[in-house]
PDB file of C-alpha atoms in Angstrom:
ATOM      1  CA  UNK A1470      19.486-159.585 123.718  1.00 45.00           C
ATOM      2  CA  UNK A1471      19.224-161.461 120.444  1.00 47.00           C
ATOM      3  CA  UNK A1472      16.970-164.466 120.217  1.00 48.00           C
ATOM      4  CA  UNK A1473      19.018-167.672 120.266  1.00 44.00           C
ATOM      5  CA  UNK A1474      17.786-171.055 119.069  1.00 41.00           C
ATOM      6  CA  UNK A1475      18.978-173.824 116.802  1.00 41.00           C
ATOM      7  CA  UNK A1476      17.558-174.152 113.313  1.00 36.00           C
ATOM      8  CA  UNK A1477      17.108-177.849 112.679  1.00 38.00           C
ATOM      9  CA  UNK A1478      15.245-179.697 109.921  1.00 39.00           C
ATOM     10  CA  UNK A1479      11.888-181.039 111.068  1.00 38.00           C
ATOM     11  CA  UNK A1480      10.239-184.054 109.519  1.00 41.00           C
ATOM     12  CA  UNK A1481       6.792-185.469 110.258  1.00 41.00           C
ATOM     13  CA  UNK A1482       5.645-188.919 109.098  1.00 39.00           C
ATOM     14  CA  UNK A1483       2.106-189.055 107.713  1.00 37.00           C
ATOM     15  CA  UNK A1484       0.730-192.412 108.812  1.00 33.00           C
ATOM     16  CA  UNK A1485      -2.832-193.722 108.989  1.00 34.00           C
ATOM     17  CA  UNK A1486      -3.259-193.852 112.761  1.00 43.00           C
ATOM     18  CA  UNK A1487      -4.424-191.801 115.732  1.00 51.00           C
ATOM     19  CA  UNK A1488      -2.040-189.433 117.475  1.00 60.00           C
ATOM     20  CA  UNK A1489      -1.482-189.236 121.209  1.00 76.00           C
ATOM     21  CA  UNK A1490       0.899-186.614 122.570  1.00 79.00           C
ATOM     22  CA  UNK A1491       2.485-186.655 126.015  1.00 83.00           C
ATOM     23  CA  UNK A1492       4.794-184.066 127.552  1.00 83.00           C
ATOM     24  CA  UNK A1493       7.840-185.946 128.821  1.00 86.00           C
ATOM     25  CA  UNK A1494       9.363-183.040 130.760  1.00 89.00           C
ATOM     26  CA  UNK A1495       8.973-179.265 131.046  1.00 91.00           C
ATOM     27  CA  UNK A1496      10.647-176.231 132.592  1.00 92.00           C
ATOM     28  CA  UNK A1497       9.081-172.850 133.306  1.00 93.00           C
ATOM     29  CA  UNK A1498      10.449-169.501 134.418  1.00 93.00           C
ATOM     30  CA  UNK A1499       8.712-168.784 137.761  1.00 92.00           C
ATOM     31  CA  UNK A1500       7.591-165.313 136.687  1.00 92.00           C
ATOM     32  CA  UNK A1501       6.103-166.507 133.396  1.00 94.00           C
ATOM     33  CA  UNK A1502       2.349-167.093 133.186  1.00 91.00           C
ATOM     34  CA  UNK A1503       0.081-168.353 130.440  1.00 90.00           C
ATOM     35  CA  UNK A1504      -1.906-165.121 130.579  1.00 92.00           C
ATOM     36  CA  UNK A1505       1.250-163.251 129.517  1.00 94.00           C
ATOM     37  CA  UNK A1506       0.855-164.599 125.978  1.00 95.00           C
ATOM     38  CA  UNK A1507      -1.387-162.226 124.104  1.00 95.00           C
ATOM     39  CA  UNK A1508       0.300-161.828 120.716  1.00 96.00           C
ATOM     40  CA  UNK A1509       2.684-164.600 119.674  1.00 96.00           C
ATOM     41  CA  UNK A1510       4.589-165.737 116.597  1.00 96.00           C
ATOM     42  CA  UNK A1511       4.601-169.494 115.936  1.00 95.00           C
ATOM     43  CA  UNK A1512       7.591-170.981 114.114  1.00 93.00           C
ATOM     44  CA  UNK A1513       7.894-174.615 113.046  1.00 91.00           C
ATOM     45  CA  UNK A1514      11.482-175.195 111.980  1.00 88.00           C
ATOM     46  CA  UNK A1515      10.592-177.233 108.919  1.00 80.00           C
ATOM     47  CA  UNK A1516      12.206-177.499 105.504  1.00 80.00           C
ATOM     48  CA  UNK A1517       9.068-179.102 104.056  1.00 83.00           C
ATOM     49  CA  UNK A1518       6.692-176.261 103.190  1.00 88.00           C
ATOM     50  CA  UNK A1519       3.527-178.362 103.412  1.00 87.00           C
ATOM     51  CA  UNK A1520       4.431-179.808 106.811  1.00 84.00           C
ATOM     52  CA  UNK A1521       5.329-176.366 108.121  1.00 90.00           C
ATOM     53  CA  UNK A1522       2.024-174.921 106.884  1.00 90.00           C
ATOM     54  CA  UNK A1523      -0.011-177.748 108.425  1.00 86.00           C
ATOM     55  CA  UNK A1524       1.869-177.685 111.732  1.00 88.00           C
ATOM     56  CA  UNK A1525       1.753-173.930 112.265  1.00 91.00           C
ATOM     57  CA  UNK A1526      -1.908-173.778 111.232  1.00 90.00           C
ATOM     58  CA  UNK A1527      -2.863-176.590 113.606  1.00 88.00           C
ATOM     59  CA  UNK A1528      -0.864-175.051 116.436  1.00 89.00           C
ATOM     60  CA  UNK A1529      -2.414-171.623 115.945  1.00 91.00           C
ATOM     61  CA  UNK A1530      -5.954-172.992 115.835  1.00 90.00           C
ATOM     62  CA  UNK A1531      -5.426-174.517 119.277  1.00 88.00           C
ATOM     63  CA  UNK A1532      -3.970-171.268 120.657  1.00 91.00           C
ATOM     64  CA  UNK A1533      -6.845-169.185 119.315  1.00 92.00           C
ATOM     65  CA  UNK A1534      -9.308-171.489 121.082  1.00 90.00           C
ATOM     66  CA  UNK A1535      -7.659-170.374 124.332  1.00 90.00           C
ATOM     67  CA  UNK A1536      -7.928-166.681 123.470  1.00 92.00           C
ATOM     68  CA  UNK A1537      -4.306-166.232 122.376  1.00 93.00           C
ATOM     69  CA  UNK A1538      -3.691-164.158 119.253  1.00 95.00           C
ATOM     70  CA  UNK A1539      -1.145-166.038 117.142  1.00 96.00           C
ATOM     71  CA  UNK A1540       0.579-165.566 113.784  1.00 96.00           C
ATOM     72  CA  UNK A1541       2.056-168.348 111.663  1.00 95.00           C
ATOM     73  CA  UNK A1542       5.588-167.640 110.480  1.00 94.00           C
ATOM     74  CA  UNK A1543       4.808-168.784 106.934  1.00 94.00           C
ATOM     75  CA  UNK A1544       2.338-165.898 106.570  1.00 94.00           C
ATOM     76  CA  UNK A1545       5.011-163.280 107.311  1.00 94.00           C
ATOM     77  CA  UNK A1546       8.307-164.979 106.406  1.00 92.00           C
ATOM     78  CA  UNK A1547       7.312-166.801 103.230  1.00 90.00           C
ATOM     79  CA  UNK A1548       7.555-170.427 102.167  1.00 86.00           C
ATOM     80  CA  UNK A1549      11.281-170.966 102.659  1.00 85.00           C
ATOM     81  CA  UNK A1550      12.542-172.690 105.790  1.00 86.00           C
ATOM     82  CA  UNK A1551      12.795-169.974 108.488  1.00 86.00           C
ATOM     83  CA  UNK A1552      16.289-168.870 109.458  1.00 87.00           C
ATOM     84  CA  UNK A1553      17.401-167.242 112.689  1.00 88.00           C
ATOM     85  CA  UNK A1554      18.319-164.076 110.818  1.00 90.00           C
ATOM     86  CA  UNK A1555      14.987-163.928 109.006  1.00 91.00           C
ATOM     87  CA  UNK A1556      12.995-164.444 112.189  1.00 91.00           C
ATOM     88  CA  UNK A1557      15.038-161.833 114.070  1.00 92.00           C
ATOM     89  CA  UNK A1558      14.606-159.264 111.298  1.00 92.00           C
ATOM     90  CA  UNK A1559      10.842-159.740 111.455  1.00 94.00           C
ATOM     91  CA  UNK A1560      10.790-159.499 115.259  1.00 93.00           C
ATOM     92  CA  UNK A1561      12.746-156.234 115.153  1.00 92.00           C
ATOM     93  CA  UNK A1562       9.882-154.510 113.348  1.00 92.00           C
ATOM     94  CA  UNK A1563       6.881-156.095 115.078  1.00 93.00           C
ATOM     95  CA  UNK A1564       5.222-156.059 118.493  1.00 93.00           C
ATOM     96  CA  UNK A1565       4.920-159.722 119.500  1.00 96.00           C
ATOM     97  CA  UNK A1566       5.204-160.430 123.214  1.00 96.00           C
ATOM     98  CA  UNK A1567       6.350-164.045 122.720  1.00 95.00           C
ATOM     99  CA  UNK A1568       7.658-166.419 120.083  1.00 95.00           C
ATOM    100  CA  UNK A1569       6.987-170.174 120.145  1.00 94.00           C
ATOM    101  CA  UNK A1570       9.525-172.336 118.324  1.00 92.00           C
ATOM    102  CA  UNK A1571       9.104-176.079 117.729  1.00 90.00           C
ATOM    103  CA  UNK A1572      11.874-178.275 116.341  1.00 85.00           C
ATOM    104  CA  UNK A1573      12.352-181.977 115.835  1.00 77.00           C
ATOM    105  CA  UNK A1574      14.109-183.702 118.699  1.00 74.00           C
ATOM    106  CA  UNK A1575      14.169-187.120 117.065  1.00 72.00           C
ATOM    107  CA  UNK A1576      12.117-189.955 115.618  1.00 71.00           C
ATOM    108  CA  UNK A1577      11.699-193.086 117.707  1.00 73.00           C
ATOM    109  CA  UNK A1578      10.661-196.226 115.835  1.00 74.00           C
ATOM    110  CA  UNK A1579       9.431-199.085 118.022  1.00 73.00           C
ATOM    111  CA  UNK A1580       9.228-202.533 116.464  1.00 78.00           C
ATOM    112  CA  UNK A1581       7.494-205.471 118.142  1.00 77.00           C
ATOM    113  CA  UNK A1582       7.502-209.037 116.863  1.00 76.00           C
ATOM    114  CA  UNK A1583       4.141-210.789 117.219  1.00 73.00           C
ATOM    115  CA  UNK A1584       4.602-214.579 116.995  1.00 79.00           C
ATOM    116  CA  UNK A1585       2.452-217.019 115.068  1.00 75.00           C
ATOM    117  CA  UNK A1586      -0.799-218.050 116.728  1.00 76.00           C
ATOM    118  CA  UNK A1587      -2.680-221.304 116.152  1.00 70.00           C
ATOM    119  CA  UNK A1588      -6.240-221.918 117.374  1.00 70.00           C
ATOM    120  CA  UNK A1589      -8.673-224.792 116.925  1.00 63.00           C
ATOM    121  CA  UNK A1590     -12.437-224.225 116.848  1.00 57.00           C
ATOM    122  CA  UNK A1591     -15.258-226.772 117.139  1.00 53.00           C
ATOM    123  CA  UNK A1592     -17.842-226.185 114.428  1.00 51.00           C
ATOM    124  CA  UNK A1593     -20.533-228.658 115.368  1.00 53.00           C
ATOM    125  CA  UNK A1594     -24.206-227.920 114.616  1.00 52.00           C
ATOM    126  CA  UNK A1595     -26.731-226.264 116.901  1.00 48.00           C
ATOM    127  CA  UNK A1596     -28.349-228.836 119.236  1.00 46.00           C
ATOM    128  CA  UNK A1597     -31.973-228.158 120.266  1.00 47.00           C
ATOM    129  CA  UNK A1598     -31.817-231.119 122.690  1.00 46.00           C
ATOM    130  CA  UNK A1599     -29.096-232.133 125.106  1.00 48.00           C
ATOM    131  CA  UNK A1600     -28.888-235.559 123.523  1.00 45.00           C
ATOM    132  CA  UNK A1601     -27.734-234.051 120.294  1.00 45.00           C
ATOM    133  CA  UNK A1602     -24.283-233.433 121.732  1.00 46.00           C
ATOM    134  CA  UNK A1603     -23.511-237.034 121.002  1.00 48.00           C
ATOM    135  CA  UNK A1604     -22.690-237.158 117.378  1.00 53.00           C
ATOM    136  CA  UNK A1605     -20.474-235.732 114.713  1.00 54.00           C
ATOM    137  CA  UNK A1606     -18.789-232.386 114.668  1.00 55.00           C
ATOM    138  CA  UNK A1607     -15.886-230.719 112.922  1.00 60.00           C
ATOM    139  CA  UNK A1608     -12.741-229.067 114.213  1.00 60.00           C
ATOM    140  CA  UNK A1609     -11.189-226.228 112.229  1.00 61.00           C
ATOM    141  CA  UNK A1610      -7.661-225.035 112.887  1.00 64.00           C
ATOM    142  CA  UNK A1611      -6.904-221.385 112.113  1.00 70.00           C
ATOM    143  CA  UNK A1612      -3.396-219.974 111.943  1.00 72.00           C
ATOM    144  CA  UNK A1613      -2.457-216.301 112.205  1.00 71.00           C
ATOM    145  CA  UNK A1614       0.967-215.789 110.741  1.00 77.00           C
ATOM    146  CA  UNK A1615       3.683-213.993 112.654  1.00 76.00           C
ATOM    147  CA  UNK A1616       4.115-210.316 111.828  1.00 73.00           C
ATOM    148  CA  UNK A1617       6.047-207.226 112.842  1.00 80.00           C
ATOM    149  CA  UNK A1618       4.205-204.269 114.384  1.00 72.00           C
ATOM    150  CA  UNK A1619       5.978-200.943 113.873  1.00 74.00           C
ATOM    151  CA  UNK A1620       5.090-197.723 115.716  1.00 71.00           C
ATOM    152  CA  UNK A1621       6.610-194.379 114.748  1.00 73.00           C
ATOM    153  CA  UNK A1622       6.931-191.799 117.531  1.00 78.00           C
ATOM    154  CA  UNK A1623       7.957-188.174 117.001  1.00 78.00           C
ATOM    155  CA  UNK A1624       9.955-186.331 119.664  1.00 83.00           C
ATOM    156  CA  UNK A1625       9.598-182.541 119.605  1.00 86.00           C
ATOM    157  CA  UNK A1626      11.108-179.695 121.603  1.00 88.00           C
ATOM    158  CA  UNK A1627       8.925-176.602 122.005  1.00 90.00           C
ATOM    159  CA  UNK A1628      10.296-173.370 123.472  1.00 92.00           C
ATOM    160  CA  UNK A1629       8.598-170.101 124.399  1.00 93.00           C
ATOM    161  CA  UNK A1630      10.720-166.947 124.434  1.00 94.00           C
ATOM    162  CA  UNK A1631       9.650-163.624 125.930  1.00 94.00           C
ATOM    163  CA  UNK A1632      10.151-160.591 123.704  1.00 93.00           C
ATOM    164  CA  UNK A1633      11.869-158.266 123.178  1.00 91.00           C
ATOM    165  CA  UNK A1634      14.571-159.702 125.454  1.00 91.00           C
ATOM    166  CA  UNK A1635      14.492-163.141 123.830  1.00 91.00           C
ATOM    167  CA  UNK A1636      14.798-164.905 127.185  1.00 92.00           C
ATOM    168  CA  UNK A1637      13.587-168.476 127.555  1.00 93.00           C
ATOM    169  CA  UNK A1638      10.354-168.615 129.572  1.00 93.00           C
ATOM    170  CA  UNK A1639       9.160-172.182 129.018  1.00 93.00           C
ATOM    171  CA  UNK A1640      10.451-175.312 127.327  1.00 91.00           C
ATOM    172  CA  UNK A1641       8.899-178.738 126.947  1.00 90.00           C
ATOM    173  CA  UNK A1642       9.792-181.999 125.301  1.00 89.00           C
ATOM    174  CA  UNK A1643       6.970-184.103 123.930  1.00 86.00           C
ATOM    175  CA  UNK A1644       6.485-187.548 122.466  1.00 82.00           C
ATOM    176  CA  UNK A1645       3.717-188.224 119.986  1.00 76.00           C
ATOM    177  CA  UNK A1646       2.736-191.870 119.630  1.00 67.00           C
ATOM    178  CA  UNK A1647       1.580-193.223 116.258  1.00 62.00           C
ATOM    179  CA  UNK A1648       1.624-190.007 114.295  1.00 58.00           C
ATOM    180  CA  UNK A1649      -1.656-189.569 112.452  1.00 64.00           C
ATOM    181  CA  UNK A1650      -1.079-186.268 110.648  1.00 71.00           C
ATOM    182  CA  UNK A1651       0.908-183.077 111.027  1.00 77.00           C
ATOM    183  CA  UNK A1652      -2.237-181.140 111.976  1.00 77.00           C
ATOM    184  CA  UNK A1653      -3.137-183.687 114.656  1.00 78.00           C
ATOM    185  CA  UNK A1654       0.364-183.488 116.119  1.00 80.00           C
ATOM    186  CA  UNK A1655       0.272-179.685 116.215  1.00 83.00           C
ATOM    187  CA  UNK A1656      -3.192-179.482 117.761  1.00 83.00           C
ATOM    188  CA  UNK A1657      -2.385-182.105 120.387  1.00 82.00           C
ATOM    189  CA  UNK A1658       0.985-180.542 121.230  1.00 83.00           C
ATOM    190  CA  UNK A1659      -0.400-177.010 121.553  1.00 86.00           C
ATOM    191  CA  UNK A1660      -3.134-178.158 123.924  1.00 84.00           C
ATOM    192  CA  UNK A1661      -0.652-180.143 126.007  1.00 84.00           C
ATOM    193  CA  UNK A1662       1.652-177.120 126.159  1.00 87.00           C
ATOM    194  CA  UNK A1663      -1.116-174.793 127.330  1.00 87.00           C
ATOM    195  CA  UNK A1664      -2.222-177.280 129.997  1.00 85.00           C
ATOM    196  CA  UNK A1665       1.333-177.596 131.279  1.00 85.00           C
ATOM    197  CA  UNK A1666       2.012-173.868 131.574  1.00 85.00           C
ATOM    198  CA  UNK A1667       1.281-172.754 135.108  1.00 78.00           C
ATOM    199  CA  UNK A1668      -1.034-169.801 135.503  1.00 69.00           C
TER     200      UNK A1668
END
């Protein structure tokens, strides 16, 4: 059976913030176990070479921490965006037991309007005696202007296929809130994936 999956462009936003990844839903083949993954190929379907390098590297680092031998596709397929034919040709001459493919499922931009806020503060002096409260003081009014708070969330679909049959063994959809960096997304996603795969 030939490996089947869609090749879609993947785009990660590099924003100055912390990343938090949550798995929104998963499916697992009953006979598949995390311990089955011993030698895997990791493919980030990304047209941007830098993003692909950072994502696959971050993903692999997390897998290695769990004792899983992993290979980044950019090290064996080159810098160009991976194609189904190119991946299949490489799989035909190698001995991987699984392939992990991650593709962009969408970008969700949440925008919240924060209204103007006005506060008044009393700025009277320090009173060493209770009688000092009678007397002058000043009131300062501070205004925080209204602003728009925008949060960019990345939706990813990650699939694990068992080789050489190419059958789907696990799939999960994830949502990463406030993307900090491609490496952060990859590391967080890989760890979430491993935690969600049943032994």
